């Protein structure tokens, strides 16, 4: 009687549930969020005090860039951001050490 092995090698038959890469999905979600914000602010569902219209933000950015005021106001804003971050880190480390 010929001997048959109890275990045999089985060929791999599929990829299981591995996700397929969708590189465009992040860009699509970003565009949809911007479109939703634009629609919400134009329809009055979202207050302009809470969230300005993305189209207004883009037009104001263009005006500030073309007039040269963007870079004039950028340095003070970035320095405030850096100082706030440094203060937060130093307070966080101080409290963490206690």
PDB file of N, CA and C in Angstrom, residues 12-90:
ATOM      1  N   UNK A  12      -1.915  28.940  -2.362  1.00  0.00           N
ATOM      2  CA  UNK A  12      -2.580  30.138  -1.847  1.00  0.00           C
ATOM      3  C   UNK A  12      -3.700  30.525  -2.799  1.00  0.00           C
ATOM      4  N   UNK A  13      -4.903  30.778  -2.255  1.00  0.00           N
ATOM      5  CA  UNK A  13      -6.062  30.958  -3.119  1.00  0.00           C
ATOM      6  C   UNK A  13      -6.704  32.335  -3.066  1.00  0.00           C
ATOM      7  N   UNK A  14      -6.102  33.297  -2.496  1.00  0.00           N
ATOM      8  CA  UNK A  14      -6.757  34.603  -2.494  1.00  0.00           C
ATOM      9  C   UNK A  14      -6.082  35.589  -1.573  1.00  0.00           C
ATOM     10  N   UNK A  15      -6.573  36.782  -1.628  1.00  0.00           N
ATOM     11  CA  UNK A  15      -5.984  37.848  -0.834  1.00  0.00           C
ATOM     12  C   UNK A  15      -6.713  38.133   0.453  1.00  0.00           C
ATOM     13  N   UNK A  16      -7.763  37.406   0.726  1.00  0.00           N
ATOM     14  CA  UNK A  16      -8.497  37.654   1.959  1.00  0.00           C
ATOM     15  C   UNK A  16      -9.194  38.999   1.914  1.00  0.00           C
ATOM     16  N   UNK A  17      -9.109  39.721   3.010  1.00  0.00           N
ATOM     17  CA  UNK A  17      -9.774  41.011   3.098  1.00  0.00           C
ATOM     18  C   UNK A  17      -8.796  42.166   3.031  1.00  0.00           C
ATOM     19  N   UNK A  18      -7.700  41.995   2.340  1.00  0.00           N
ATOM     20  CA  UNK A  18      -6.733  43.078   2.257  1.00  0.00           C
ATOM     21  C   UNK A  18      -7.324  44.215   1.430  1.00  0.00           C
ATOM     22  N   UNK A  19      -7.239  45.451   1.951  1.00  0.00           N
ATOM     23  CA  UNK A  19      -7.840  46.579   1.237  1.00  0.00           C
ATOM     24  C   UNK A  19      -7.059  46.922  -0.021  1.00  0.00           C
ATOM     25  N   UNK A  20      -7.785  47.358  -1.022  1.00  0.00           N
ATOM     26  CA  UNK A  20      -7.147  47.808  -2.255  1.00  0.00           C
ATOM     27  C   UNK A  20      -6.761  49.274  -2.081  1.00  0.00           C
ATOM     28  N   UNK A  21      -5.580  49.640  -2.539  1.00  0.00           N
ATOM     29  CA  UNK A  21      -5.174  51.040  -2.370  1.00  0.00           C
ATOM     30  C   UNK A  21      -6.044  51.968  -3.217  1.00  0.00           C
ATOM     31  N   UNK A  22      -6.540  53.001  -2.569  1.00  0.00           N
ATOM     32  CA  UNK A  22      -7.339  54.018  -3.261  1.00  0.00           C
ATOM     33  C   UNK A  22      -6.697  55.367  -2.971  1.00  0.00           C
ATOM     34  N   UNK A  23      -5.778  55.742  -3.794  1.00  0.00           N
ATOM     35  CA  UNK A  23      -5.028  56.969  -3.566  1.00  0.00           C
ATOM     36  C   UNK A  23      -5.890  58.215  -3.719  1.00  0.00           C
ATOM     37  N   UNK A  24      -6.945  58.153  -4.444  1.00  0.00           N
ATOM     38  CA  UNK A  24      -7.793  59.316  -4.702  1.00  0.00           C
ATOM     39  C   UNK A  24      -8.806  59.545  -3.594  1.00  0.00           C
ATOM     40  N   UNK A  25      -8.965  58.610  -2.672  1.00  0.00           N
ATOM     41  CA  UNK A  25     -10.015  58.708  -1.658  1.00  0.00           C
ATOM     42  C   UNK A  25      -9.796  59.899  -0.721  1.00  0.00           C
ATOM     43  N   UNK A  26      -8.576  60.139  -0.287  1.00  0.00           N
ATOM     44  CA  UNK A  26      -8.299  61.271   0.596  1.00  0.00           C
ATOM     45  C   UNK A  26      -8.604  62.596  -0.074  1.00  0.00           C
ATOM     46  N   UNK A  27      -8.226  62.726  -1.332  1.00  0.00           N
ATOM     47  CA  UNK A  27      -8.495  63.949  -2.080  1.00  0.00           C
ATOM     48  C   UNK A  27      -9.998  64.146  -2.252  1.00  0.00           C
ATOM     49  N   UNK A  28     -10.714  63.069  -2.536  1.00  0.00           N
ATOM     50  CA  UNK A  28     -12.160  63.157  -2.715  1.00  0.00           C
ATOM     51  C   UNK A  28     -12.853  63.582  -1.422  1.00  0.00           C
ATOM     52  N   UNK A  29     -12.434  63.033  -0.295  1.00  0.00           N
ATOM     53  CA  UNK A  29     -13.023  63.411   0.991  1.00  0.00           C
ATOM     54  C   UNK A  29     -12.747  64.882   1.286  1.00  0.00           C
ATOM     55  N   UNK A  30     -11.544  65.351   0.997  1.00  0.00           N
ATOM     56  CA  UNK A  30     -11.196  66.758   1.202  1.00  0.00           C
ATOM     57  C   UNK A  30     -12.089  67.664   0.362  1.00  0.00           C
ATOM     58  N   UNK A  31     -12.258  67.341  -0.910  1.00  0.00           N
ATOM     59  CA  UNK A  31     -13.099  68.147  -1.796  1.00  0.00           C
ATOM     60  C   UNK A  31     -14.550  68.127  -1.322  1.00  0.00           C
ATOM     61  N   UNK A  32     -15.038  66.973  -0.893  1.00  0.00           N
ATOM     62  CA  UNK A  32     -16.418  66.885  -0.406  1.00  0.00           C
ATOM     63  C   UNK A  32     -16.619  67.707   0.867  1.00  0.00           C
ATOM     64  N   UNK A  33     -15.646  67.707   1.767  1.00  0.00           N
ATOM     65  CA  UNK A  33     -15.761  68.518   2.977  1.00  0.00           C
ATOM     66  C   UNK A  33     -15.777  70.009   2.659  1.00  0.00           C
ATOM     67  N   UNK A  34     -14.947  70.430   1.728  1.00  0.00           N
ATOM     68  CA  UNK A  34     -14.934  71.839   1.325  1.00  0.00           C
ATOM     69  C   UNK A  34     -16.262  72.206   0.668  1.00  0.00           C
ATOM     70  N   UNK A  35     -16.765  71.330  -0.203  1.00  0.00           N
ATOM     71  CA  UNK A  35     -18.053  71.592  -0.860  1.00  0.00           C
ATOM     72  C   UNK A  35     -19.187  71.640   0.160  1.00  0.00           C
ATOM     73  N   UNK A  36     -19.160  70.753   1.148  1.00  0.00           N
ATOM     74  CA  UNK A  36     -20.190  70.754   2.188  1.00  0.00           C
ATOM     75  C   UNK A  36     -20.124  72.036   3.014  1.00  0.00           C
ATOM     76  N   UNK A  37     -18.921  72.498   3.339  1.00  0.00           N
ATOM     77  CA  UNK A  37     -18.769  73.743   4.095  1.00  0.00           C
ATOM     78  C   UNK A  37     -19.265  74.932   3.279  1.00  0.00           C
ATOM     79  N   UNK A  38     -18.972  74.942   1.995  1.00  0.00           N
ATOM     80  CA  UNK A  38     -19.442  76.031   1.125  1.00  0.00           C
ATOM     81  C   UNK A  38     -20.965  76.038   1.059  1.00  0.00           C
ATOM     82  N   UNK A  39     -21.550  74.869   0.848  1.00  0.00           N
ATOM     83  CA  UNK A  39     -23.011  74.775   0.778  1.00  0.00           C
ATOM     84  C   UNK A  39     -23.653  75.169   2.107  1.00  0.00           C
ATOM     85  N   UNK A  40     -23.079  74.700   3.206  1.00  0.00           N
ATOM     86  CA  UNK A  40     -23.649  74.994   4.518  1.00  0.00           C
ATOM     87  C   UNK A  40     -23.606  76.465   4.869  1.00  0.00           C
ATOM     88  N   UNK A  41     -22.534  77.147   4.513  1.00  0.00           N
ATOM     89  CA  UNK A  41     -22.437  78.570   4.820  1.00  0.00           C
ATOM     90  C   UNK A  41     -23.293  79.402   3.878  1.00  0.00           C
ATOM     91  N   UNK A  42     -23.403  78.993   2.629  1.00  0.00           N
ATOM     92  CA  UNK A  42     -24.252  79.740   1.690  1.00  0.00           C
ATOM     93  C   UNK A  42     -25.733  79.587   2.015  1.00  0.00           C
ATOM     94  N   UNK A  43     -26.129  78.419   2.481  1.00  0.00           N
ATOM     95  CA  UNK A  43     -27.542  78.190   2.783  1.00  0.00           C
ATOM     96  C   UNK A  43     -27.935  78.728   4.156  1.00  0.00           C
ATOM     97  N   UNK A  44     -26.971  79.116   4.967  1.00  0.00           N
ATOM     98  CA  UNK A  44     -27.268  79.640   6.289  1.00  0.00           C
ATOM     99  C   UNK A  44     -27.328  78.571   7.362  1.00  0.00           C
ATOM    100  N   UNK A  45     -27.107  77.333   6.997  1.00  0.00           N
ATOM    101  CA  UNK A  45     -27.126  76.238   7.957  1.00  0.00           C
ATOM    102  C   UNK A  45     -25.942  76.335   8.915  1.00  0.00           C
ATOM    103  N   UNK A  46     -24.820  76.855   8.414  1.00  0.00           N
ATOM    104  CA  UNK A  46     -23.631  77.100   9.238  1.00  0.00           C
ATOM    105  C   UNK A  46     -23.423  78.608   9.285  1.00  0.00           C
ATOM    106  N   UNK A  47     -23.298  79.157  10.479  1.00  0.00           N
ATOM    107  CA  UNK A  47     -23.138  80.599  10.639  1.00  0.00           C
ATOM    108  C   UNK A  47     -21.775  81.049  10.106  1.00  0.00           C
ATOM    109  N   UNK A  48     -21.762  82.243   9.510  1.00  0.00           N
ATOM    110  CA  UNK A  48     -20.499  82.796   9.010  1.00  0.00           C
ATOM    111  C   UNK A  48     -19.562  83.159  10.157  1.00  0.00           C
ATOM    112  N   UNK A  49     -20.108  83.333  11.363  1.00  0.00           N
ATOM    113  CA  UNK A  49     -19.253  83.594  12.524  1.00  0.00           C
ATOM    114  C   UNK A  49     -18.513  82.338  12.959  1.00  0.00           C
ATOM    115  N   UNK A  50     -19.118  81.185  12.713  1.00  0.00           N
ATOM    116  CA  UNK A  50     -18.497  79.919  13.091  1.00  0.00           C
ATOM    117  C   UNK A  50     -17.513  79.464  12.023  1.00  0.00           C
ATOM    118  N   UNK A  51     -17.930  79.543  10.772  1.00  0.00           N
ATOM    119  CA  UNK A  51     -17.105  79.068   9.664  1.00  0.00           C
ATOM    120  C   UNK A  51     -17.310  79.978   8.460  1.00  0.00           C
ATOM    121  N   UNK A  52     -16.287  80.711   8.042  1.00  0.00           N
ATOM    122  CA  UNK A  52     -16.454  81.541   6.846  1.00  0.00           C
ATOM    123  C   UNK A  52     -16.532  80.677   5.592  1.00  0.00           C
ATOM    124  N   UNK A  53     -17.102  81.245   4.543  1.00  0.00           N
ATOM    125  CA  UNK A  53     -17.208  80.502   3.282  1.00  0.00           C
ATOM    126  C   UNK A  53     -15.810  80.206   2.745  1.00  0.00           C
ATOM    127  N   UNK A  54     -15.560  78.985   2.306  1.00  0.00           N
ATOM    128  CA  UNK A  54     -14.247  78.673   1.732  1.00  0.00           C
ATOM    129  C   UNK A  54     -13.901  79.555   0.531  1.00  0.00           C
ATOM    130  N   UNK A  55     -14.904  79.973  -0.236  1.00  0.00           N
ATOM    131  CA  UNK A  55     -14.630  80.855  -1.373  1.00  0.00           C
ATOM    132  C   UNK A  55     -14.156  82.225  -0.892  1.00  0.00           C
ATOM    133  N   UNK A  56     -14.718  82.719   0.229  1.00  0.00           N
ATOM    134  CA  UNK A  56     -14.256  83.989   0.792  1.00  0.00           C
ATOM    135  C   UNK A  56     -12.827  83.866   1.318  1.00  0.00           C
ATOM    136  N   UNK A  57     -12.521  82.744   1.931  1.00  0.00           N
ATOM    137  CA  UNK A  57     -11.165  82.520   2.444  1.00  0.00           C
ATOM    138  C   UNK A  57     -10.163  82.509   1.292  1.00  0.00           C
ATOM    139  N   UNK A  58     -10.519  81.831   0.214  1.00  0.00           N
ATOM    140  CA  UNK A  58      -9.619  81.761  -0.942  1.00  0.00           C
ATOM    141  C   UNK A  58      -9.439  83.127  -1.598  1.00  0.00           C
ATOM    142  N   UNK A  59     -10.513  83.890  -1.733  1.00  0.00           N
ATOM    143  CA  UNK A  59     -10.391  85.214  -2.354  1.00  0.00           C
ATOM    144  C   UNK A  59      -9.592  86.163  -1.463  1.00  0.00           C
ATOM    145  N   UNK A  60      -9.783  86.096  -0.148  1.00  0.00           N
ATOM    146  CA  UNK A  60      -9.014  86.937   0.768  1.00  0.00           C
ATOM    147  C   UNK A  60      -7.538  86.555   0.745  1.00  0.00           C
ATOM    148  N   UNK A  61      -7.258  85.260   0.656  1.00  0.00           N
ATOM    149  CA  UNK A  61      -5.869  84.811   0.541  1.00  0.00           C
ATOM    150  C   UNK A  61      -5.225  85.392  -0.718  1.00  0.00           C
ATOM    151  N   UNK A  62      -5.950  85.361  -1.830  1.00  0.00           N
ATOM    152  CA  UNK A  62      -5.427  85.926  -3.070  1.00  0.00           C
ATOM    153  C   UNK A  62      -5.179  87.419  -2.969  1.00  0.00           C
ATOM    154  N   UNK A  63      -6.091  88.137  -2.325  1.00  0.00           N
ATOM    155  CA  UNK A  63      -5.917  89.585  -2.158  1.00  0.00           C
ATOM    156  C   UNK A  63      -4.710  89.898  -1.278  1.00  0.00           C
ATOM    157  N   UNK A  64      -4.565  89.174  -0.176  1.00  0.00           N
ATOM    158  CA  UNK A  64      -3.425  89.406   0.712  1.00  0.00           C
ATOM    159  C   UNK A  64      -2.103  89.059   0.035  1.00  0.00           C
ATOM    160  N   UNK A  65      -2.105  88.001  -0.758  1.00  0.00           N
ATOM    161  CA  UNK A  65      -0.882  87.613  -1.459  1.00  0.00           C
ATOM    162  C   UNK A  65      -0.498  88.656  -2.502  1.00  0.00           C
ATOM    163  N   UNK A  66      -1.476  89.120  -3.266  1.00  0.00           N
ATOM    164  CA  UNK A  66      -1.168  90.075  -4.332  1.00  0.00           C
ATOM    165  C   UNK A  66      -0.766  91.437  -3.779  1.00  0.00           C
ATOM    166  N   UNK A  67      -1.290  91.823  -2.614  1.00  0.00           N
ATOM    167  CA  UNK A  67      -0.932  93.121  -2.042  1.00  0.00           C
ATOM    168  C   UNK A  67       0.375  93.069  -1.245  1.00  0.00           C
ATOM    169  N   UNK A  68       0.854  91.878  -0.933  1.00  0.00           N
ATOM    170  CA  UNK A  68       2.080  91.743  -0.165  1.00  0.00           C
ATOM    171  C   UNK A  68       1.865  91.751   1.340  1.00  0.00           C
ATOM    172  N   UNK A  69       0.626  91.916   1.778  1.00  0.00           N
ATOM    173  CA  UNK A  69       0.333  91.945   3.209  1.00  0.00           C
ATOM    174  C   UNK A  69       0.382  90.564   3.854  1.00  0.00           C
ATOM    175  N   UNK A  70       0.304  89.520   3.040  1.00  0.00           N
ATOM    176  CA  UNK A  70       0.311  88.166   3.590  1.00  0.00           C
ATOM    177  C   UNK A  70       1.605  87.898   4.350  1.00  0.00           C
ATOM    178  N   UNK A  71       2.726  88.245   3.752  1.00  0.00           N
ATOM    179  CA  UNK A  71       4.015  87.969   4.384  1.00  0.00           C
ATOM    180  C   UNK A  71       4.295  88.930   5.535  1.00  0.00           C
ATOM    181  N   UNK A  72       3.692  90.122   5.481  1.00  0.00           N
ATOM    182  CA  UNK A  72       3.845  91.073   6.577  1.00  0.00           C
ATOM    183  C   UNK A  72       3.173  90.540   7.840  1.00  0.00           C
ATOM    184  N   UNK A  73       2.017  89.910   7.693  1.00  0.00           N
ATOM    185  CA  UNK A  73       1.271  89.400   8.837  1.00  0.00           C
ATOM    186  C   UNK A  73       1.639  87.955   9.190  1.00  0.00           C
ATOM    187  N   UNK A  74       2.362  87.295   8.319  1.00  0.00           N
ATOM    188  CA  UNK A  74       2.699  85.894   8.553  1.00  0.00           C
ATOM    189  C   UNK A  74       3.733  85.727   9.667  1.00  0.00           C
ATOM    190  N   UNK A  75       4.739  86.585   9.703  1.00  0.00           N
ATOM    191  CA  UNK A  75       5.793  86.466  10.715  1.00  0.00           C
ATOM    192  C   UNK A  75       5.264  86.650  12.139  1.00  0.00           C
ATOM    193  N   UNK A  76       4.470  87.689  12.429  1.00  0.00           N
ATOM    194  CA  UNK A  76       3.929  87.790  13.798  1.00  0.00           C
ATOM    195  C   UNK A  76       3.033  86.605  14.170  1.00  0.00           C
ATOM    196  N   UNK A  77       2.260  86.109  13.229  1.00  0.00           N
ATOM    197  CA  UNK A  77       1.389  84.964  13.528  1.00  0.00           C
ATOM    198  C   UNK A  77       2.205  83.716  13.826  1.00  0.00           C
ATOM    199  N   UNK A  78       3.234  83.475  13.047  1.00  0.00           N
ATOM    200  CA  UNK A  78       4.071  82.296  13.283  1.00  0.00           C
ATOM    201  C   UNK A  78       4.858  82.410  14.580  1.00  0.00           C
ATOM    202  N   UNK A  79       5.283  83.632  14.931  1.00  0.00           N
ATOM    203  CA  UNK A  79       6.011  83.796  16.194  1.00  0.00           C
ATOM    204  C   UNK A  79       5.078  83.561  17.380  1.00  0.00           C
ATOM    205  N   UNK A  80       3.812  84.013  17.289  1.00  0.00           N
ATOM    206  CA  UNK A  80       2.843  83.726  18.353  1.00  0.00           C
ATOM    207  C   UNK A  80       2.579  82.232  18.454  1.00  0.00           C
ATOM    208  N   UNK A  81       2.499  81.577  17.314  1.00  0.00           N
ATOM    209  CA  UNK A  81       2.287  80.130  17.301  1.00  0.00           C
ATOM    210  C   UNK A  81       3.452  79.405  17.967  1.00  0.00           C
ATOM    211  N   UNK A  82       4.662  79.804  17.653  1.00  0.00           N
ATOM    212  CA  UNK A  82       5.847  79.190  18.242  1.00  0.00           C
ATOM    213  C   UNK A  82       5.908  79.427  19.749  1.00  0.00           C
ATOM    214  N   UNK A  83       5.633  80.655  20.179  1.00  0.00           N
ATOM    215  CA  UNK A  83       5.664  80.962  21.609  1.00  0.00           C
ATOM    216  C   UNK A  83       4.590  80.184  22.369  1.00  0.00           C
ATOM    217  N   UNK A  84       3.405  80.092  21.816  1.00  0.00           N
ATOM    218  CA  UNK A  84       2.339  79.326  22.458  1.00  0.00           C
ATOM    219  C   UNK A  84       2.683  77.854  22.549  1.00  0.00           C
ATOM    220  N   UNK A  85       3.264  77.327  21.489  1.00  0.00           N
ATOM    221  CA  UNK A  85       3.672  75.922  21.506  1.00  0.00           C
ATOM    222  C   UNK A  85       4.753  75.656  22.537  1.00  0.00           C
ATOM    223  N   UNK A  86       5.731  76.551  22.612  1.00  0.00           N
ATOM    224  CA  UNK A  86       6.804  76.389  23.599  1.00  0.00           C
ATOM    225  C   UNK A  86       6.273  76.496  25.024  1.00  0.00           C
ATOM    226  N   UNK A  87       5.348  77.432  25.251  1.00  0.00           N
ATOM    227  CA  UNK A  87       4.765  77.551  26.595  1.00  0.00           C
ATOM    228  C   UNK A  87       3.964  76.301  26.942  1.00  0.00           C
ATOM    229  N   UNK A  88       3.208  75.786  25.985  1.00  0.00           N
ATOM    230  CA  UNK A  88       2.430  74.574  26.237  1.00  0.00           C
ATOM    231  C   UNK A  88       3.310  73.372  26.522  1.00  0.00           C
ATOM    232  N   UNK A  89       4.394  73.242  25.773  1.00  0.00           N
ATOM    233  CA  UNK A  89       5.318  72.124  25.993  1.00  0.00           C
ATOM    234  C   UNK A  89       5.985  72.244  27.357  1.00  0.00           C
ATOM    235  N   UNK A  90       6.423  73.453  27.705  1.00  0.00           N
ATOM    236  CA  UNK A  90       7.108  73.620  28.996  1.00  0.00           C
ATOM    237  C   UNK A  90       6.154  73.381  30.166  1.00  0.00           C
TER     238      UNK A  90
END
